[in-house]
Amino acid sequence: MNADKLRIGDKTFNSRLFTGTGKFRSNKEMEDALTVSGSELVTMALKRVDVDNSEDDILVHLPKAKFNWLPNTSGVRTAKEAVFAAELAREALDTNWIKLEIHPDPKYLMPDPIETLLAAEELVKKGFVVLPYIHADPVLARRLQDVGVQAVMPLGSPIGSNKGLRTDDFLRIIIEQADVPVVVDAGIGAPSHAAYAMELGADAVLVNTAIAVAKDPVQMANAFRIAVDAGRMAYHAKLGVASSQANASSPLTAFLD
Amino acid sequence: MSFTEEIENYSWSTVKEQIYSKTADDVRKALSSNQPNLEDFQALISPAAAPFLEEMAQKSQALTLQRFGKTIQMYAPLYLSNECQNICTYCGFSLDVKIDRKTLSDEEILNEVSVLKSYGYDHVLIVTGEANRTVGVDYFKNAIRLLKPHFSHIAMEVQPLDETDYRELIEEGLNTVLVYQETYHKENYKKHHPKGKKSNFNYRLDTHDRMGRAGIHKMGVGVLIGLEDWRTDSFYAAAHLDYLEKKYWQANYSISFPRLRPCAGGVELKSIMSDRELVQLICAYRIFNQEVELSMSTRESESFRNNIIKLGITSISADSKTDPGGYANPNVNLEQFEIHDKRSTASFIQAIKDQGYEPVFKGWDKVLQ
């Protein structure tokens, strides 16, 4: 699998499991779990990071040499706020990577497609590597690609719901049409969901809640690591399909005889 | 980035070898795939697929029915001019062919319109040679203005133009542009197009990128079957289609399959395609791409056309004239080529209905652009 590296923007990843940093019982447990997961890209909410304190707990537990940081704009409600948050994150964390998420609806945290597209266009112009969190909307994915985002992150089901890939019919279309990597984000509640996403041809998955709230987050992180590898391997190996049956007669082509 | 760069990813000899080394297993895999890719397309057009023709036809028919239903879109070519400054070894309008030359006046265009409207046509395809001084963008603009009140859909198959030209013509009401590369084999292309603006392979190859950027609604891709190995050439056309669909994803696409026939004194053909192989190619395209319009002209015979409408073709012409002014005043001395199926439109649409299909004359509207 070593040759099968994922490239996004200027970075190359060996692991196709991206992780989040929320909801863990302790920073120590987070560090242990994320280390075992093999993840090389971790997202953190700018609102959670104490940008004035370089010794912030979360960041100390996530050495940049091992984990690439992907700050996210969680909490913003408009494109304007998102651009502001992204610039703040770039300044504070010294990275031009940004996971763009704009969910004005506090209940289901559904991403706002209009504000997201506006913000993405602006951020790309400002030199950010933009990874937008979106509904599994194939047209939006293309519109975002057209404005220059480096990956798209469609949801599998509502964030934190652990419901799996309820949007798989649309994820298939996005994967088929995308020129940029597709990272399935949100809703992945079990290693089998992650494997399924990888079998569909997703380039990576982002998992947070399912690892963080497991009884044993370290073991669960390991299970996700294996599942993502297995799914990717199955995607390369091409899943078998039932063969169609031949017809005895030739009603459609007999005129050629 | 345009297709002249994309095409560098392929080498003619490698592609050809890949196609000719496909096996029955590769064909089975392509037929059972839910999402056939270009590699599957290679298998479907390979010699290894010949024994699977009926199975391909069944699948092509089912996929076409699911997407298009039992309908066939009717269109009529309207030849406006046979003036041409290019030399194309296979074409009846070639500069070095001694025929009478004619470019229709406004009055003559409207005479043609009357005849086409009396047959029921609502989709028209403007065709010309390449004579930029007399039949250039201004001529096309004027023609579109004359045609627009009478047709819901205007397509054109003329010389490749610049992006700004396409923008202006779209503004006038142009809906579709068909430009066939003739052959994707660069060296052989030069041999067949030794003189005139058309001899520039790359300018022609990037035409669809220019029209894509201009925002055309539909574009047509294809090769002139016979100039080169048809399988390899068709693979390139499919790769071109695939590239365009990804890049200009708001556009629609059309493929057609003009087949050169061996004839005395004509150009020597590199490959002669049988009826069976043409069916294979049509079905391969449909299995590869469920959305693309597959179009057929009157170059093909009556019996072939009757049968092919059930196998994947979705757009067809009838009773065509290839001489400018030929609908109102036929003149064989002006023809580009002699058509094969000479049935009247009325009798052809009866043949479509007899197969249980609906001939559709209006499938677009002026308000759409």
Short mmCIF file of C-alpha atoms in Angstrom, two decimals, chain A residues 8 70 86 96-101 116 119-133 144 147-153 180:
data_model
loop_
_atom_site.label_atom_id
_atom_site.label_comp_id
_atom_site.label_asym_id
_atom_site.label_seq_id
_atom_site.Cartn_x
_atom_site.Cartn_y
_atom_site.Cartn_z
CA ILE A 8 -3.78 17.09 -1.32
CA LEU A 70 -6.12 21.27 9.81
CA ALA A 86 -9.39 31.27 8.51
CA ASN A 96 -2.64 27.95 5.15
CA TRP A 97 -4.77 24.80 5.32
CA ILE A 98 -8.36 25.33 6.36
CA LYS A 99 -11.31 23.04 6.79
CA LEU A 100 -14.14 25.32 5.82
CA GLU A 101 -17.30 24.56 7.72
CA THR A 116 -19.53 27.88 1.78
CA ALA A 119 -16.10 31.71 1.35
CA ALA A 120 -14.24 29.03 -0.62
CA GLU A 121 -13.80 31.32 -3.61
CA GLU A 122 -12.49 34.10 -1.39
CA LEU A 123 -10.14 31.83 0.57
CA VAL A 124 -8.66 30.25 -2.55
CA LYS A 125 -7.89 33.75 -3.82
CA LYS A 126 -6.19 34.51 -0.52
CA GLY A 127 -3.90 31.51 -0.97
CA PHE A 128 -5.52 28.99 1.35
CA VAL A 129 -5.66 25.25 0.78
CA VAL A 130 -9.41 24.91 1.24
CA LEU A 131 -11.18 21.70 2.24
CA PRO A 132 -14.89 22.50 2.47
CA TYR A 133 -17.33 20.45 4.52
CA LEU A 144 -16.36 24.26 -5.39
CA VAL A 147 -13.35 27.82 -7.75
CA GLY A 148 -10.21 25.92 -6.82
CA VAL A 149 -10.69 24.00 -3.57
CA GLN A 150 -8.11 21.24 -3.01
CA ALA A 151 -10.55 18.57 -1.77
CA VAL A 152 -14.21 18.23 -0.93
CA MET A 153 -15.56 16.78 2.30
CA VAL A 180 -9.95 16.64 -6.41
#
